[in-house]
Amino acid sequence: MAKKLQTVRGIHDGLPADVARWRRVEHAAKAVFSRYAFDEVRLPLLEPTELFVRSIGEATDIVSKEMYCFEDQGGDHICLRPEGTAGSVRAYLQAGLTRAGVQRWYYAGPMFRRERPQKGRLRQFQQIGVEMFGVAGPLEDAEILAMARDFLAELGLKNIRMELNSLGCPACRPAYKDRLVEYLTERAARLCETCNDRISKNPMRVLDCKVESCQAQLTDAPEMVHHLCDDCDIHFTGVKEGLDALNVDYQLNPRIVRGLDYYNRTAFEIITDQLGAQGTVIAGGRYDGLVEELGGPATPAIGFAMGIERLAMLLPDEQGAVPDVAVVALGDSVKGYVLKLAAELRSRGLATVHCGGGSAKRQFKMADREGARFVLVVGDDEMNRGVVTLKQMDTGEQHTLTLDAAVELIAQKT
Ligand code: ATP
Ligand code: MG
């Protein structure tokens, strides 16, 4: 027997029940982001590999081992995007928007990372991302965080906490990193292999190691927030003041470091306890150096991204599409007439399924399975008199009436 064809490991189909939840997430995002005057962009899934190497950084998990890259027929090095910020910056520069004033963008779509698949950790997943170019903060930082908070409220999600940190800047981070490396090196023997690897390559990532014995070694580790330069300190204070003014609840967490190299100053995560190790549903921060890094003028920027699947897991089940009306045709002679009636009902805005003709018993059984609230029955007699018989399924009530009257009755009850 031929091998069963299945999705690639770690990649899932979006079936109707999934998509219904994803759409709720997307609608909430669109509604809230529009109130903050953000515009949607749709950017490519394929980008030059170089873009991610230069922006995300070679020492990160994403670039070192998670990207799906290939050489195409023309020898170009191409990669399925693992995230949306790098592509957004590329698009911003490519379109020459650096003098066009503040840009506020959001996007939704699939991202690809070859990670170890787990619940809430997929190899193709969807993100909604937000990027704002041309504002230095700190009040805009607070507003971006408030926007994330408003989005979660719009979705009706509670029991989610926001954690905030400052990652400093190229002026103060190197000195901090030196102290951190010193601290970590002293404890290297008690840190896991990955952490040991990171001490030299990406020491701040050691701080968010998930291994418990590593965390135990880090209790007295130096914290970036205590080593900020004056400018970063003033910025951080401004963010916190803005958050207080906007009534945004947050906790400081010096372990929030973000996996990507390009972040500076404000970094934050929004976390739920309901998804175990995959509890981060939204993450983001400021990345003032990235536009310049990719060849543009120095341009401050801030953004965040959320995992649609992870958020969807927090939402209650949605009912699938339920028709308002199922249409039953009694006898071959009314077949065409009833098809037209079904089309007419749809044109009047009612979700309608046609039960396919044949025996009355089979058609009623189908109407029942569909969960239709009303069944509209038409035989020769109804056709000749220009009426329909309408049965309300929950009460069993039945009336013979004109189509107009039937539509009105259904509209009243739905
Ligand atoms: P994590 O720490 O969970 O690996 P991350 O720091 O790699 O997340 P980002 O790159 O900041 O995550 O992406 C933002 C959000 O996208 C995450 O908070 C999460 O909700 C979602 N996300 C990231 N990777 C995956 C994945 N492999 N599967 C599903 N969702 C993901
Ligand atoms: Mg990750």
Coordinates of C-alpha atoms and ligand atoms in Angstrom, one line a residue:
M1 CA 0.0 0.0 0.0
A2 CA 1.2 3.5 -0.7
K3 CA 2.5 5.5 2.2
K4 CA -0.1 7.8 3.6
L5 CA 0.5 11.4 2.7
Q6 CA 0.6 13.7 5.7
T7 CA 1.6 17.2 6.5
V8 CA 5.3 17.9 7.1
R9 CA 6.1 17.3 10.8
G10 CA 5.3 20.3 13.0
I11 CA 3.0 21.8 10.3
H12 CA -0.8 21.7 10.9
D13 CA -3.8 22.1 8.7
G14 CA -6.2 24.9 9.6
L15 CA -9.6 23.2 9.7
P16 CA -12.8 25.1 10.1
A17 CA -12.8 25.1 13.9
D18 CA -9.2 26.3 13.9
V19 CA -9.8 29.0 11.3
A20 CA -12.8 30.3 13.2
R21 CA -10.6 31.0 16.2
W22 CA -7.8 32.4 14.2
R23 CA -10.2 34.8 12.6
R24 CA -11.3 36.0 16.0
V25 CA -7.7 36.8 16.8
E26 CA -7.3 38.6 13.5
H27 CA -10.5 40.6 13.8
A28 CA -9.6 41.8 17.3
A29 CA -6.1 42.8 16.2
K30 CA -7.5 44.7 13.2
A31 CA -10.1 46.5 15.3
V32 CA -7.7 47.6 18.0
F33 CA -4.7 48.4 15.7
S34 CA -7.0 50.6 13.5
R35 CA -7.8 52.7 16.6
Y36 CA -4.1 53.4 16.9
A37 CA -4.0 54.3 13.2
F38 CA -1.9 51.3 12.0
D39 CA -2.1 50.2 8.4
E40 CA -1.9 46.6 7.1
V41 CA 1.0 45.5 4.9
R42 CA 1.4 42.2 3.2
L43 CA 5.0 41.2 2.7
P44 CA 6.7 38.2 1.0
L45 CA 7.1 34.8 2.5
L46 CA 10.4 34.4 0.7
E47 CA 13.3 36.7 1.4
P48 CA 17.0 36.7 0.7
T49 CA 18.7 34.5 3.3
E50 CA 21.2 37.4 3.8
L51 CA 18.4 39.6 5.2
F52 CA 17.9 37.4 8.3
V53 CA 21.6 36.7 8.7
R54 CA 22.3 40.4 8.8
S55 CA 19.4 41.4 11.0
I56 CA 18.6 38.6 13.4
G57 CA 22.2 37.7 13.9
E58 CA 24.2 34.5 13.4
A59 CA 24.4 33.6 17.0
T60 CA 20.7 33.3 17.4
D61 CA 18.8 30.0 17.4
I62 CA 16.8 31.2 14.4
V63 CA 19.7 31.9 12.1
S64 CA 22.0 29.2 13.4
K65 CA 19.6 26.3 13.1
E66 CA 15.9 27.0 12.5
M67 CA 15.6 28.6 9.1
Y68 CA 14.3 26.8 6.0
C69 CA 16.8 28.0 3.4
F70 CA 17.5 26.8 -0.1
E71 CA 19.3 27.7 -3.3
D72 CA 16.8 28.3 -6.1
Q73 CA 17.2 27.3 -9.8
G74 CA 19.1 30.6 -10.4
G75 CA 21.5 30.0 -7.6
D76 CA 19.9 32.6 -5.3
H77 CA 20.0 32.0 -1.6
I78 CA 16.4 32.2 -0.4
C79 CA 14.7 31.5 2.9
L80 CA 11.2 31.1 4.2
R81 CA 10.7 34.0 6.6
P82 CA 11.1 33.0 10.2
E83 CA 9.7 36.4 11.5
G84 CA 8.4 39.6 10.1
T85 CA 10.5 42.4 11.4
A86 CA 13.5 42.0 9.1
G87 CA 11.2 41.9 6.0
S88 CA 9.3 45.0 7.3
V89 CA 12.5 47.0 7.6
R90 CA 13.6 45.8 4.2
A91 CA 10.3 46.9 2.7
Y92 CA 10.4 50.2 4.5
L93 CA 13.8 50.9 3.0
Q94 CA 13.1 49.5 -0.4
A95 CA 10.0 51.7 -0.7
G96 CA 12.1 54.8 0.3
L97 CA 9.8 55.6 3.2
T98 CA 12.5 56.9 5.5
R99 CA 11.5 60.5 5.0
A100 CA 7.8 59.8 4.7
G101 CA 7.1 60.4 8.4
V102 CA 6.1 57.9 11.0
Q103 CA 5.0 54.5 9.6
R104 CA 2.7 52.3 11.6
W105 CA 2.3 48.8 10.1
Y106 CA 0.8 45.5 11.0
Y107 CA 0.7 42.2 9.2
A108 CA -0.6 38.7 9.7
G109 CA 0.7 35.5 8.1
P110 CA 2.8 32.3 8.3
M111 CA 6.3 32.2 9.6
F112 CA 8.6 29.1 9.4
R113 CA 11.1 27.8 12.0
R114 CA 12.5 24.4 12.2
E115 CA 12.1 23.9 15.9
R116 CA 11.3 20.8 17.9
P117 CA 7.6 20.5 17.5
Q118 CA 5.5 20.7 20.7
K119 CA 2.1 21.9 21.8
G120 CA 2.2 25.6 20.8
R121 CA 5.5 25.3 19.0
L122 CA 5.1 24.6 15.3
R123 CA 7.4 24.7 12.3
Q124 CA 4.9 26.7 10.3
F125 CA 2.9 29.1 12.6
Q126 CA 1.2 32.4 12.2
Q127 CA 2.1 35.7 13.6
I128 CA 0.4 39.0 13.7
G129 CA 3.1 41.6 13.9
V130 CA 3.2 45.3 14.5
E131 CA 6.1 47.7 13.5
M132 CA 6.3 51.4 14.1
F133 CA 9.1 53.3 12.4
G134 CA 10.3 56.8 13.2
V135 CA 9.4 57.3 16.9
A136 CA 12.0 57.2 19.6
G137 CA 9.7 56.9 22.6
P138 CA 9.3 56.5 25.5
L139 CA 5.7 57.5 25.4
E140 CA 5.1 55.7 22.1
D141 CA 6.6 52.6 23.8
A142 CA 4.0 52.8 26.5
E143 CA 1.3 53.3 23.8
I144 CA 2.4 50.2 21.9
L145 CA 2.3 48.2 25.1
A146 CA -1.2 49.6 25.8
M147 CA -2.2 48.6 22.3
A148 CA -1.2 45.0 23.1
R149 CA -3.1 45.2 26.4
D150 CA -6.2 46.6 24.5
F151 CA -6.0 43.8 22.0
L152 CA -6.0 41.1 24.7
A153 CA -9.0 42.8 26.3
E154 CA -10.8 42.9 23.0
L155 CA -10.3 39.2 22.7
G156 CA -11.6 38.8 26.2
L157 CA -8.4 37.2 27.5
K158 CA -7.6 37.6 31.2
N159 CA -5.0 36.2 33.5
I160 CA -2.2 37.2 31.2
R161 CA 0.7 39.2 32.6
M162 CA 3.0 41.7 30.9
E163 CA 6.7 41.6 31.8
L164 CA 9.0 44.4 31.0
N165 CA 12.7 45.0 30.9
S166 CA 15.3 47.3 29.4
L167 CA 18.1 45.9 27.3
G168 CA 20.2 49.1 27.3
C169 CA 21.9 50.3 24.1
P170 CA 25.3 50.0 22.4
A171 CA 26.6 52.6 24.8
C172 CA 25.9 50.7 28.1
R173 CA 25.3 47.1 27.1
P174 CA 29.0 46.1 26.3
A175 CA 30.2 47.0 29.8
Y176 CA 27.2 45.1 31.3
K177 CA 27.9 42.1 29.1
D178 CA 31.5 42.0 30.3
R179 CA 30.3 41.8 33.9
L180 CA 27.7 39.2 33.0
V181 CA 30.3 37.1 31.2
E182 CA 32.5 37.3 34.2
Y183 CA 29.7 36.2 36.5
L184 CA 28.7 33.3 34.1
T185 CA 32.3 32.1 33.6
E186 CA 32.7 31.7 37.3
R187 CA 29.7 29.4 37.3
A188 CA 30.2 27.7 33.9
A189 CA 30.7 24.3 35.4
R190 CA 27.2 24.4 36.9
L191 CA 25.5 25.7 33.7
C192 CA 24.1 23.5 30.9
E193 CA 25.9 22.9 27.7
T194 CA 23.8 25.4 25.7
C195 CA 24.5 28.1 28.3
N196 CA 28.2 27.4 28.1
D197 CA 28.0 27.8 24.4
R198 CA 26.2 31.1 24.8
I199 CA 28.5 32.6 27.4
S200 CA 30.8 33.7 24.6
K201 CA 28.3 34.0 21.7
N202 CA 25.2 35.5 23.2
P203 CA 25.6 35.8 27.0
M204 CA 22.3 37.6 27.7
R205 CA 20.4 34.5 26.3
V206 CA 21.8 32.5 29.3
L207 CA 19.5 34.6 31.5
D208 CA 16.4 33.1 29.9
C209 CA 17.6 29.5 29.9
K210 CA 14.6 27.3 30.8
V211 CA 16.7 24.7 32.7
E212 CA 16.0 24.9 36.4
S213 CA 19.5 24.2 37.6
C214 CA 20.7 27.1 35.4
Q215 CA 18.1 29.4 36.8
A216 CA 19.4 28.5 40.3
Q217 CA 22.8 29.8 39.3
L218 CA 21.5 33.1 38.1
T219 CA 19.8 34.5 41.2
D220 CA 22.5 37.1 41.8
A221 CA 23.4 37.7 38.1
P222 CA 24.0 41.3 37.3
E223 CA 20.9 42.9 35.7
M224 CA 20.9 45.3 32.7
V225 CA 18.4 47.6 34.4
H226 CA 21.1 48.4 37.0
H227 CA 23.7 49.2 34.4
L228 CA 21.8 51.5 32.1
C229 CA 23.4 54.7 30.8
D230 CA 21.7 58.0 31.7
D231 CA 19.8 58.1 28.4
C232 CA 18.5 54.5 28.7
D233 CA 17.6 55.1 32.3
I234 CA 15.6 58.2 31.5
H235 CA 13.9 56.3 28.6
F236 CA 13.0 53.4 30.9
T237 CA 11.6 55.7 33.5
G238 CA 9.5 57.4 30.8
V239 CA 8.1 54.1 29.6
K240 CA 7.1 53.1 33.1
E241 CA 5.5 56.5 33.7
G242 CA 3.5 56.2 30.4
L243 CA 2.3 52.7 31.4
D244 CA 1.2 54.0 34.8
A245 CA -0.7 56.9 33.1
L246 CA -2.4 54.4 30.8
N247 CA -3.2 52.0 33.6
V248 CA -1.3 49.2 32.0
D249 CA -0.4 46.5 34.5
Y250 CA 3.1 45.1 34.2
Q251 CA 5.9 43.5 36.2
L252 CA 9.6 44.1 35.8
N253 CA 11.5 41.0 34.8
P254 CA 15.3 41.4 34.3
R255 CA 15.4 37.9 32.6
I256 CA 13.5 39.1 29.5
V257 CA 16.2 39.3 26.9
R258 CA 14.6 38.4 23.6
G259 CA 16.3 35.9 21.3
L260 CA 17.1 38.3 18.6
D261 CA 20.2 40.6 18.4
Y262 CA 18.5 43.7 17.2
Y263 CA 16.5 44.7 20.2
N264 CA 17.5 47.6 22.5
R265 CA 16.0 49.4 25.4
T266 CA 12.3 48.4 25.9
A267 CA 11.7 44.7 25.7
F268 CA 8.6 42.9 26.8
E269 CA 6.7 39.7 26.8
I270 CA 3.1 38.9 27.5
I271 CA 2.7 35.5 29.2
T272 CA 0.0 33.1 30.2
D273 CA 0.4 30.3 32.7
Q274 CA -2.1 28.2 30.7
L275 CA 0.3 27.0 27.9
G276 CA 3.2 25.6 29.9
A277 CA 6.6 26.3 28.4
Q278 CA 5.0 27.8 25.4
G279 CA 3.4 30.6 27.5
T280 CA 4.7 33.6 25.7
V281 CA 1.9 34.8 23.5
I282 CA 3.2 38.3 22.6
A283 CA 6.8 39.5 22.5
G284 CA 8.5 42.5 21.3
G285 CA 10.5 45.6 21.9
R286 CA 12.5 48.5 20.5
Y287 CA 15.0 47.9 17.7
D288 CA 16.6 51.3 17.1
G289 CA 19.7 50.0 15.3
L290 CA 18.1 47.7 12.7
V291 CA 17.2 50.2 10.0
E292 CA 20.7 51.5 9.9
E293 CA 22.1 48.0 10.1
L294 CA 20.3 47.2 6.9
G295 CA 21.7 50.2 5.1
G296 CA 19.2 53.0 6.0
P297 CA 19.6 56.2 8.0
A298 CA 19.5 55.9 11.8
T299 CA 15.7 55.4 12.5
P300 CA 14.2 54.5 15.8
A301 CA 11.6 51.6 15.7
I302 CA 9.5 49.5 18.0
G303 CA 7.3 46.5 17.4
F304 CA 5.9 43.2 18.7
A305 CA 4.6 39.9 17.3
M306 CA 2.1 37.4 18.6
G307 CA 1.6 33.8 17.9
I308 CA -1.9 33.3 16.5
E309 CA -2.1 29.6 17.3
R310 CA -1.0 30.2 20.9
L311 CA -3.6 32.9 21.4
A312 CA -6.2 30.7 19.7
M313 CA -5.6 27.9 22.2
L314 CA -6.8 30.3 24.9
L315 CA -10.1 30.9 23.2
P316 CA -13.3 28.9 23.7
D317 CA -14.5 26.6 20.9
E318 CA -16.5 28.2 18.2
Q319 CA -19.5 26.7 16.6
G320 CA -19.1 25.9 12.9
A321 CA -21.3 27.6 10.3
V322 CA -25.0 26.8 11.0
P323 CA -27.5 27.4 8.3
D324 CA -30.5 29.5 8.9
V325 CA -32.6 27.5 6.5
A326 CA -32.4 24.0 4.9
V327 CA -34.5 23.7 1.8
V328 CA -36.4 20.4 1.1
A329 CA -37.9 19.7 -2.4
L330 CA -40.8 17.2 -2.5
G331 CA -40.7 15.6 -5.9
D332 CA -38.8 16.0 -9.2
S333 CA -41.2 18.5 -10.7
V334 CA -40.1 21.2 -8.1
K335 CA -36.3 20.6 -8.4
G336 CA -35.4 23.7 -10.4
Y337 CA -37.9 25.9 -8.6
V338 CA -36.5 25.0 -5.2
L339 CA -32.9 25.6 -6.4
K340 CA -34.0 29.1 -7.3
L341 CA -35.7 29.6 -4.0
A342 CA -32.5 28.6 -2.2
A343 CA -30.6 31.2 -4.3
E344 CA -33.2 33.8 -3.4
L345 CA -32.9 33.1 0.3
R346 CA -29.1 33.5 0.1
S347 CA -29.5 36.8 -1.8
R348 CA -31.6 38.0 1.1
G349 CA -28.8 37.3 3.5
L350 CA -29.9 33.9 5.0
A351 CA -27.3 31.1 5.2
T352 CA -29.0 28.4 3.2
V353 CA -28.3 24.8 2.4
H354 CA -30.2 22.8 -0.2
C355 CA -30.9 19.2 0.9
G356 CA -30.4 17.7 -2.5
G357 CA -33.8 16.4 -3.3
G358 CA -34.8 12.7 -3.2
S359 CA -36.8 11.2 -0.4
A360 CA -38.4 13.5 2.1
K361 CA -37.0 11.4 5.0
R362 CA -33.4 11.7 3.8
Q363 CA -33.8 15.4 3.3
F364 CA -35.2 16.0 6.7
K365 CA -32.4 13.9 8.2
M366 CA -29.9 16.1 6.5
A367 CA -31.6 19.3 7.6
D368 CA -31.4 17.9 11.2
R369 CA -27.7 17.1 10.9
E370 CA -26.9 20.5 9.6
G371 CA -28.6 22.0 12.7
A372 CA -30.7 24.3 10.5
R373 CA -33.0 26.4 12.6
F374 CA -35.7 26.4 9.9
V375 CA -36.7 23.9 7.2
L376 CA -38.5 25.2 4.2
V377 CA -40.6 22.6 2.4
V378 CA -41.9 23.0 -1.2
G379 CA -43.9 20.5 -3.2
D380 CA -46.2 20.9 -6.2
D381 CA -49.0 22.4 -4.2
E382 CA -46.8 25.1 -2.7
M383 CA -45.2 25.8 -6.0
N384 CA -48.5 26.3 -7.7
R385 CA -49.9 28.5 -5.0
G386 CA -46.7 30.6 -4.8
V387 CA -46.2 29.8 -1.1
V388 CA -43.7 27.8 1.1
T389 CA -44.2 25.6 4.2
L390 CA -41.8 26.7 6.9
K391 CA -41.0 24.6 9.9
Q392 CA -39.3 26.0 13.0
M393 CA -37.1 23.1 14.1
D394 CA -36.9 23.8 17.9
T395 CA -40.6 24.3 18.5
G396 CA -41.9 22.1 15.6
E397 CA -44.3 25.0 14.7
Q398 CA -45.2 25.0 11.0
H399 CA -46.8 27.6 8.8
T400 CA -47.6 27.9 5.1
L401 CA -46.9 31.5 3.9
T402 CA -45.4 33.6 1.2
L403 CA -41.6 33.6 0.7
D404 CA -41.5 37.3 1.9
A405 CA -43.3 36.4 5.1
A406 CA -41.1 33.4 5.6
V407 CA -37.9 35.5 5.2
E408 CA -39.3 38.0 7.7
L409 CA -40.1 35.3 10.2
I410 CA -36.7 33.7 10.0
A411 CA -35.0 37.1 10.3
Q412 CA -37.1 37.8 13.4
K413 CA -36.0 34.5 15.0
T414 CA -32.3 34.7 14.2
Ligands
ATP1 P1 9.6 31.3 22.3 O1 10.4 31.9 23.5 O2 8.3 30.8 22.7 O3 10.5 30.4 21.4 P2 10.3 33.5 20.6 O4 11.1 34.4 21.5 O5 11.1 32.6 19.7 O6 9.3 32.6 21.4 P3 9.3 35.6 18.8 O7 10.3 35.3 17.8 O8 9.4 36.8 19.6 O9 9.2 34.3 19.8 O10 7.9 35.5 18.2 C1 6.7 36.1 18.8 C2 5.7 35.2 19.2 O11 5.4 34.2 18.1 C3 5.9 34.2 20.3 O12 5.7 34.9 21.5 C4 5.0 33.1 20.1 O13 3.7 33.5 20.5 C5 5.0 33.0 18.6 N1 5.9 31.9 18.2 C6 7.2 31.9 18.1 N2 7.7 30.8 17.7 C7 6.6 30.0 17.5 C8 6.5 28.6 17.1 N3 7.5 27.9 16.7 N4 5.2 28.1 17.0 C9 4.2 28.8 17.4 N5 4.2 30.1 17.8 C10 5.5 30.7 17.9
MG2 MG 11.8 30.7 19.8

